[in-house]
CSV table of C-alpha atoms in Angstrom, one decimal:
chain,number,residue,atom,x,y,z
A,1,ARG,CA,-20.7,69.1,101.4
A,2,ALA,CA,-18.1,66.8,103.1
A,3,ARG,CA,-19.4,67.9,106.5
A,4,ASP,CA,-23.0,67.2,105.5
A,5,ARG,CA,-22.1,63.7,104.2
A,6,ALA,CA,-20.2,63.0,107.5
A,7,ASN,CA,-23.2,64.1,109.6
A,8,ALA,CA,-25.5,61.9,107.5
A,9,ALA,CA,-23.2,58.8,107.7
A,10,PRO,CA,-24.6,56.1,110.0
A,11,ARG,CA,-22.7,55.3,113.2
A,12,ARG,CA,-20.2,58.1,112.6
A,13,THR,CA,-22.2,61.3,113.1
A,14,VAL,CA,-21.1,63.9,115.6
A,15,ALA,CA,-24.4,63.5,117.5
A,16,THR,CA,-23.7,59.8,117.9
A,17,MET,CA,-20.2,60.5,119.1
A,18,HIS,CA,-21.5,62.9,121.8
A,19,ALA,CA,-24.1,60.3,122.8
A,20,ASN,CA,-21.4,57.7,123.2
A,21,ARG,CA,-19.2,59.6,125.6
A,22,ALA,CA,-20.1,57.2,128.5
A,23,VAL,CA,-19.9,54.0,126.5
A,24,PHE,CA,-17.5,52.5,129.1
A,25,ASP,CA,-20.3,52.9,131.6
A,26,LYS,CA,-22.9,51.2,129.3
A,27,GLN,CA,-25.3,49.1,131.3
A,28,ASP,CA,-27.5,46.1,130.7
A,29,GLU,CA,-31.2,47.1,130.5
A,30,SER,CA,-32.4,44.0,132.3
A,31,SER,CA,-29.9,43.8,135.2
A,32,GLY,CA,-28.4,47.3,135.3
A,33,ALA,CA,-24.9,45.9,135.5
A,34,PRO,CA,-22.1,47.2,133.2
A,35,LEU,CA,-21.8,45.4,129.9
A,36,LYS,CA,-18.7,43.4,129.6
A,37,PRO,CA,-17.0,42.8,126.2
A,38,PRO,CA,-17.9,39.4,124.9
A,39,LYS,CA,-15.2,36.7,124.6
A,40,ARG,CA,-14.2,35.6,121.2
A,41,ALA,CA,-16.1,32.6,120.0
A,42,LEU,CA,-14.5,29.2,120.2
A,43,THR,CA,-13.4,27.5,117.0
A,44,ALA,CA,-14.5,24.0,116.1
A,45,TYR,CA,-11.0,22.7,117.1
A,46,LEU,CA,-11.2,24.4,120.5
A,47,ILE,CA,-14.6,22.9,121.1
A,48,PHE,CA,-13.3,19.5,120.2
A,49,CYS,CA,-10.3,19.9,122.6
A,50,GLY,CA,-12.6,21.0,125.4
A,51,LYS,CA,-14.7,17.9,124.9
A,52,HIS,CA,-11.8,15.4,125.1
A,53,ARG,CA,-9.2,17.2,127.2
A,54,ARG,CA,-10.1,15.8,130.6
A,55,ARG,CA,-10.1,12.2,129.4
A,56,VAL,CA,-6.7,12.7,127.6
A,57,MET,CA,-5.2,14.4,130.7
A,58,ARG,CA,-6.3,11.4,132.9
A,59,GLU,CA,-4.7,9.0,130.4
A,60,VAL,CA,-1.4,11.0,130.6
A,61,HIS,CA,-1.5,11.7,134.3
A,62,PRO,CA,-3.9,9.4,136.3
A,63,ASN,CA,-3.5,11.3,139.5
A,64,LYS,CA,-6.3,13.9,139.7
A,65,ASN,CA,-4.5,16.0,142.2
A,66,GLY,CA,-1.1,15.8,140.6
A,67,LYS,CA,0.5,18.7,139.0
A,68,PHE,CA,1.3,18.4,135.3
A,69,SER,CA,4.8,19.0,134.0
A,70,ARG,CA,5.6,20.8,130.8
A,71,ASP,CA,6.3,17.5,129.0
A,72,GLU,CA,3.0,16.0,130.1
A,73,MET,CA,1.1,19.1,128.9
A,74,GLN,CA,2.9,18.8,125.5
A,75,GLN,CA,1.8,15.1,125.4
A,76,VAL,CA,-1.8,16.2,126.0
A,77,THR,CA,-1.6,18.8,123.2
A,78,VAL,CA,-0.1,16.3,120.7
A,79,ALA,CA,-2.7,13.6,121.6
A,80,LEU,CA,-5.5,16.1,121.0
A,81,ALA,CA,-4.0,17.2,117.7
A,82,ASN,CA,-3.8,13.5,116.5
A,83,MET,CA,-7.4,12.9,117.5
A,84,TRP,CA,-8.5,16.0,115.6
A,85,ASN,CA,-6.7,14.7,112.4
A,86,ASN,CA,-8.6,11.4,112.7
A,87,ILE,CA,-11.9,12.9,113.7
A,88,SER,CA,-15.0,11.2,112.2
A,89,PRO,CA,-17.2,13.2,109.7
A,90,GLN,CA,-20.2,13.0,112.1
A,91,GLU,CA,-18.3,14.6,115.0
A,92,MET,CA,-16.7,17.2,112.7
A,93,ALA,CA,-20.2,18.3,111.6
A,94,GLU,CA,-21.2,18.4,115.3
A,95,VAL,CA,-18.4,20.6,116.5
A,96,LYS,CA,-18.7,22.9,113.4
A,97,ALA,CA,-22.4,23.4,114.2
A,98,LYS,CA,-21.5,24.4,117.8
A,99,ALA,CA,-18.8,26.7,116.5
A,100,ALA,CA,-21.2,28.4,114.1
A,101,GLU,CA,-23.7,28.8,117.0
A,102,ALA,CA,-21.0,30.3,119.3
A,103,LYS,CA,-19.9,32.7,116.5
A,104,ALA,CA,-23.5,33.9,116.0
A,105,GLU,CA,-23.8,34.6,119.7
A,106,TYR,CA,-20.5,36.4,119.7
A,107,GLU,CA,-21.6,38.6,116.8
A,108,LEU,CA,-24.9,39.4,118.5
A,109,ALA,CA,-23.1,40.4,121.8
A,110,LYS,CA,-20.6,42.4,119.8
A,111,ALA,CA,-23.4,44.4,118.1
A,112,ALA,CA,-24.2,45.9,121.5
A,113,PHE,CA,-21.0,48.0,121.4
A,114,GLU,CA,-20.1,50.9,119.2
A,115,PRO,CA,-17.6,50.4,116.4
A,116,ASN,CA,-14.0,50.0,117.6
A,117,GLN,CA,-15.2,50.1,121.2
A,118,LEU,CA,-14.1,46.5,121.9
A,119,LYS,CA,-10.5,47.3,120.8
A,120,LYS,CA,-10.5,50.3,123.2
A,121,LEU,CA,-11.8,48.2,126.1
A,122,ALA,CA,-9.1,45.6,125.4
A,123,ARG,CA,-6.4,48.2,125.1
A,124,ALA,CA,-7.5,49.9,128.4
A,125,GLN,CA,-7.4,46.6,130.2
A,126,LYS,CA,-3.9,45.6,128.9
A,127,LYS,CA,-2.2,49.0,129.1
A,128,PRO,CA,-4.0,51.4,131.5
A,129,LYS,CA,-2.8,55.0,130.9
A,130,GLY,CA,-3.9,56.3,134.4
A,131,ILE,CA,-6.8,58.1,135.7
A,132,VAL,CA,-9.0,59.9,133.2
A,133,VAL,CA,-9.2,63.5,134.3
A,134,VAL,CA,-11.3,64.8,131.3
A,135,GLU,CA,-13.5,62.4,129.4
A,136,ALA,CA,-13.2,62.1,125.6
A,137,VAL,CA,-15.7,63.9,123.4
A,138,GLY,CA,-17.0,61.6,120.7
A,139,THR,CA,-15.5,58.4,119.4
A,140,LYS,CA,-12.1,58.3,117.9
A,141,PRO,CA,-12.5,58.0,114.1
A,142,VAL,CA,-10.9,55.2,112.1
A,143,ARG,CA,-8.1,56.2,109.8
A,144,ALA,CA,-9.3,56.5,106.2
A,145,ARG,CA,-8.5,53.7,103.8
A,146,THR,CA,-6.3,54.1,100.8
A,147,ALA,CA,-7.4,53.2,97.3
A,148,TYR,CA,-5.4,49.9,97.4
A,149,LEU,CA,-7.1,48.9,100.7
A,150,ILE,CA,-10.5,49.7,99.3
A,151,TYR,CA,-9.8,47.5,96.2
A,152,CYS,CA,-8.6,44.7,98.5
A,153,ASP,CA,-11.7,44.8,100.6
A,154,GLN,CA,-13.8,44.5,97.4
A,155,HIS,CA,-12.0,41.4,96.1
A,156,ARG,CA,-10.7,39.7,99.3
A,157,LYS,CA,-13.7,37.3,99.8
A,158,ALA,CA,-13.5,36.1,96.2
A,159,VAL,CA,-9.8,35.5,96.4
A,160,MET,CA,-10.0,33.7,99.7
A,161,LYS,CA,-12.7,31.4,98.3
A,162,GLN,CA,-10.5,30.6,95.4
A,163,ILE,CA,-7.6,29.6,97.6
A,164,HIS,CA,-9.7,27.9,100.3
A,165,PRO,CA,-13.2,26.8,99.2
A,166,GLU,CA,-14.2,25.8,102.8
A,167,PRO,CA,-15.9,29.0,104.1
A,168,ASP,CA,-15.6,28.2,107.8
A,169,ALA,CA,-12.0,26.7,107.7
A,170,LYS,CA,-9.2,28.4,109.4
A,171,PHE,CA,-6.5,29.8,107.0
A,172,THR,CA,-2.9,29.0,107.6
A,173,ARG,CA,-0.2,31.6,107.4
A,174,VAL,CA,0.9,30.4,104.0
A,175,GLU,CA,-2.6,30.6,102.6
A,176,MET,CA,-3.0,34.1,103.9
A,177,GLN,CA,0.2,35.1,102.3
A,178,SER,CA,-1.1,33.7,99.0
A,179,VAL,CA,-4.3,35.8,99.4
A,180,THR,CA,-2.1,38.9,99.9
A,181,LYS,CA,0.0,38.1,96.9
A,182,ARG,CA,-3.0,37.4,94.8
A,183,LEU,CA,-4.6,40.7,95.7
A,184,ALA,CA,-1.4,42.6,94.8
A,185,GLU,CA,-1.3,40.9,91.4
A,186,LEU,CA,-4.9,41.8,90.7
A,187,TRP,CA,-4.3,45.5,91.7
A,188,ASN,CA,-1.4,45.7,89.3
A,189,ARG,CA,-3.6,44.4,86.5
A,190,ALA,CA,-6.6,46.4,87.4
A,191,SER,CA,-8.1,48.8,84.8
A,192,ALA,CA,-7.6,52.6,85.1
A,193,LYS,CA,-11.4,53.0,85.5
A,194,GLU,CA,-11.5,50.7,88.5
A,195,LYS,CA,-8.5,52.3,90.1
A,196,ASP,CA,-10.0,55.8,89.6
A,197,ALA,CA,-13.2,54.7,91.4
A,198,CYS,CA,-11.2,53.4,94.3
A,199,LYS,CA,-9.2,56.7,94.4
A,200,LYS,CA,-12.4,58.7,94.5
A,201,GLN,CA,-13.8,56.6,97.3
A,202,ALA,CA,-10.5,57.0,99.2
A,203,LEU,CA,-10.7,60.8,98.9
A,204,LYS,CA,-14.3,60.8,100.1
A,205,GLU,CA,-13.4,58.7,103.2
A,206,LEU,CA,-10.4,61.0,103.8
A,207,GLU,CA,-12.6,64.1,103.9
A,208,GLU,CA,-15.0,62.4,106.3
A,209,TYR,CA,-12.1,61.3,108.5
A,210,ARG,CA,-10.8,64.8,108.7
A,211,VAL,CA,-14.2,66.2,109.7
A,212,LEU,CA,-14.6,63.5,112.4
A,213,LYS,CA,-11.1,64.0,113.6
A,214,ALA,CA,-11.7,67.8,114.0
A,215,ASN,CA,-14.8,67.1,116.2
A,216,TYR,CA,-13.0,64.5,118.4
A,217,GLN,CA,-11.4,65.5,121.6
A,218,PRO,CA,-9.2,62.8,123.2
A,219,PRO,CA,-9.3,62.2,126.9
A,220,ILE,CA,-6.9,63.8,129.3
A,221,TYR,CA,-5.1,61.3,131.5
A,222,GLY,CA,-3.7,62.1,134.9
A,223,PRO,CA,-0.7,60.4,136.4
A,224,ALA,CA,-0.9,56.6,136.7
A,225,LYS,CA,-1.5,55.3,140.2
A,226,LYS,CA,1.8,54.7,142.0
A,227,PRO,CA,2.3,51.3,143.6
A,228,ALA,CA,1.4,51.2,147.2
A,229,ALA,CA,4.3,51.6,149.5
A,230,VAL,CA,5.4,48.3,151.0
A,231,LYS,CA,4.7,48.3,154.7
A,232,ALA,CA,7.7,47.6,156.9
A,233,SER,CA,7.6,44.2,158.5
A,234,SER,CA,7.2,43.8,162.3
A,235,LYS,CA,10.7,42.4,162.3
A,236,ALA,CA,12.2,45.5,160.7
A,237,MET,CA,10.2,47.7,163.1
A,238,ASN,CA,11.5,45.9,166.2
A,239,LYS,CA,15.1,45.9,164.9
A,240,PRO,CA,17.3,48.0,167.3
A,241,LYS,CA,18.5,51.3,166.0
A,242,ARG,CA,22.3,51.6,165.6
A,243,PRO,CA,23.7,54.0,168.2
A,244,PRO,CA,25.0,57.4,166.8
A,245,THR,CA,28.7,57.9,166.4
A,246,ALA,CA,30.6,60.9,167.8
A,247,TYR,CA,30.5,62.7,164.4
A,248,LEU,CA,26.7,62.2,164.1
A,249,LEU,CA,26.1,63.7,167.6
A,250,PHE,CA,28.3,66.7,166.8
A,251,ALA,CA,26.7,67.2,163.4
A,252,GLU,CA,23.1,67.0,164.7
A,253,GLU,CA,23.8,69.6,167.4
A,254,LEU,CA,25.8,72.0,165.1
A,255,ARG,CA,23.1,71.6,162.4
A,256,LEU,CA,20.4,72.9,164.7
A,257,ARG,CA,22.5,75.9,165.7
A,258,LEU,CA,23.3,76.8,162.1
A,259,LYS,CA,19.7,76.5,161.0
A,260,GLN,CA,18.7,78.9,163.8
A,261,GLU,CA,21.4,81.5,163.2
A,262,GLU,CA,21.5,81.3,159.4
A,263,PRO,CA,18.2,79.9,158.2
A,264,THR,CA,19.0,80.7,154.5
A,265,LEU,CA,21.8,78.1,154.3
A,266,ASP,CA,21.0,75.2,152.0
A,267,HIS,CA,21.7,71.6,152.9
A,268,VAL,CA,25.0,71.4,150.9
A,269,GLU,CA,26.5,74.4,152.6
A,270,VAL,CA,25.4,73.2,156.1
A,271,SER,CA,27.0,69.8,155.4
A,272,LYS,CA,30.2,71.5,154.2
A,273,ARG,CA,30.5,73.7,157.3
A,274,ILE,CA,29.9,70.7,159.6
A,275,SER,CA,32.6,68.7,157.9
A,276,GLN,CA,35.1,71.6,158.1
A,277,ALA,CA,34.3,72.2,161.7
A,278,TRP,CA,34.7,68.5,162.6
A,279,LYS,CA,38.2,68.5,161.0
A,280,GLY,CA,39.3,71.5,163.0
A,281,ILE,CA,37.6,70.6,166.3
A,282,ASP,CA,39.5,70.7,169.5
A,283,LEU,CA,40.8,67.3,170.6
A,284,ASN,CA,39.4,67.5,174.1
A,285,LEU,CA,35.9,68.4,172.6
A,286,LYS,CA,36.1,65.5,170.2
A,287,LYS,CA,36.9,63.2,173.2
A,288,GLU,CA,33.8,64.6,174.9
A,289,TYR,CA,31.6,63.7,171.9
A,290,GLN,CA,33.3,60.2,171.8
A,291,ARG,CA,32.3,59.7,175.5
A,292,LYS,CA,28.8,60.6,174.7
A,293,ALA,CA,28.7,58.2,171.8
A,294,ASP,CA,30.2,55.4,174.0
A,295,LYS,CA,27.6,56.1,176.6
A,296,ALA,CA,24.8,56.0,174.0
A,297,ALA,CA,26.1,52.7,172.7
A,298,THR,CA,26.2,51.2,176.2
A,299,LYS,CA,22.8,52.5,177.0
A,300,SER,CA,21.4,51.0,173.8
A,301,GLY,CA,22.3,47.4,174.6
A,302,GLY,CA,20.4,46.3,171.5
A,303,GLU,CA,17.3,48.4,172.3
A,304,ARG,CA,15.9,51.4,170.4
A,305,LEU,CA,17.1,54.7,171.9
A,306,PRO,CA,14.6,57.3,172.7
A,307,LEU,CA,14.8,60.4,170.4
A,308,MET,CA,16.3,63.5,171.9
A,309,ASN,CA,14.3,66.7,171.6
A,310,ASN,CA,15.8,69.8,170.1
A,311,GLN,CA,15.8,71.8,173.3
A,312,SER,CA,18.0,69.3,175.1
A,313,MET,CA,20.4,69.3,172.2
A,314,LEU,CA,20.7,73.0,172.2
A,315,GLN,CA,21.4,73.0,176.0
A,316,GLY,CA,24.1,70.5,175.4
A,317,ILE,CA,25.8,72.8,172.9
A,318,GLU,CA,25.8,75.6,175.4
A,319,ILE,CA,27.5,73.4,178.0
A,320,ILE,CA,30.2,71.7,176.0
A,321,GLN,CA,31.0,74.2,173.2
A,322,PRO,CA,33.9,76.6,173.9
A,323,GLN,CA,33.3,80.3,173.4
A,324,ASN,CA,35.6,80.7,170.4
A,325,TYR,CA,34.1,77.7,168.5
A,326,HIS,CA,31.5,79.7,166.6
A,327,GLY,CA,34.1,82.2,165.5
A,328,MET,CA,36.0,79.3,163.9
A,329,LEU,CA,32.9,78.5,161.8
A,330,GLU,CA,32.6,82.1,160.6
A,331,GLN,CA,36.2,82.0,159.3
């Protein structure tokens, strides 16, 4: 029976969820362009500020092309707030009418999207999770309300009207805290019959939520895009390469020979053998490598040295290596 009720519920059926898989690609019927989430409607105060901000900014900073400092922007904000506190009733009615019109347009544009889709779009823009590999099946269901939340939704409007009779006025934080406190007091004094009704409604929504959750498959995300590698500047590319030292010349040649004769050696073992061989190398052979390094440094002269190919390195080993040197490595 719970499954039947869930399938019959408006806007939350499984068929609707499957039909809304491509809601991110929803298009405008007239232009064919993707629908963008509507911006939140401006309040009466913001409309008032937008009407007078330019004039106040010119009064604070007469230079049109000048950059405002933080203190000057604070002066603009304070001046607008003072003007709002002394606004005439006629202008107040005018900006409130414009705010009501903007709110109606926002609600109309908001109706073009499925429930909770605006939150998903905003979340995707702020915190992208990466590339979607597998699209989601259906719409993620909203968590079921508790009995207390159901009771609060039933009485919130009446309590808000008692605390703030103005329907379009913006509530302060203290007033919202008063609303919350008042609802908690009403719940504590609620009759057992009213609480039982709220609990039954909560159980019903919980069953529907579990059915919808079982039919929902979340999207599978791939790895997020890695930031593009920073290209080396032309100055860094033209920077002359530092000439190799005697040890680097020795290590490069010996590394090639070890890789050819013992290809299974790992990098750590190769480096270890090269270090041991350099410590026990013949003094005359070390001088030979030092002469090669000095020659390379002289030839460099601040210019990039051409890379030596592997064949020339191996030939160099055959010429300068003594016959008993490889036996020393094996020990």
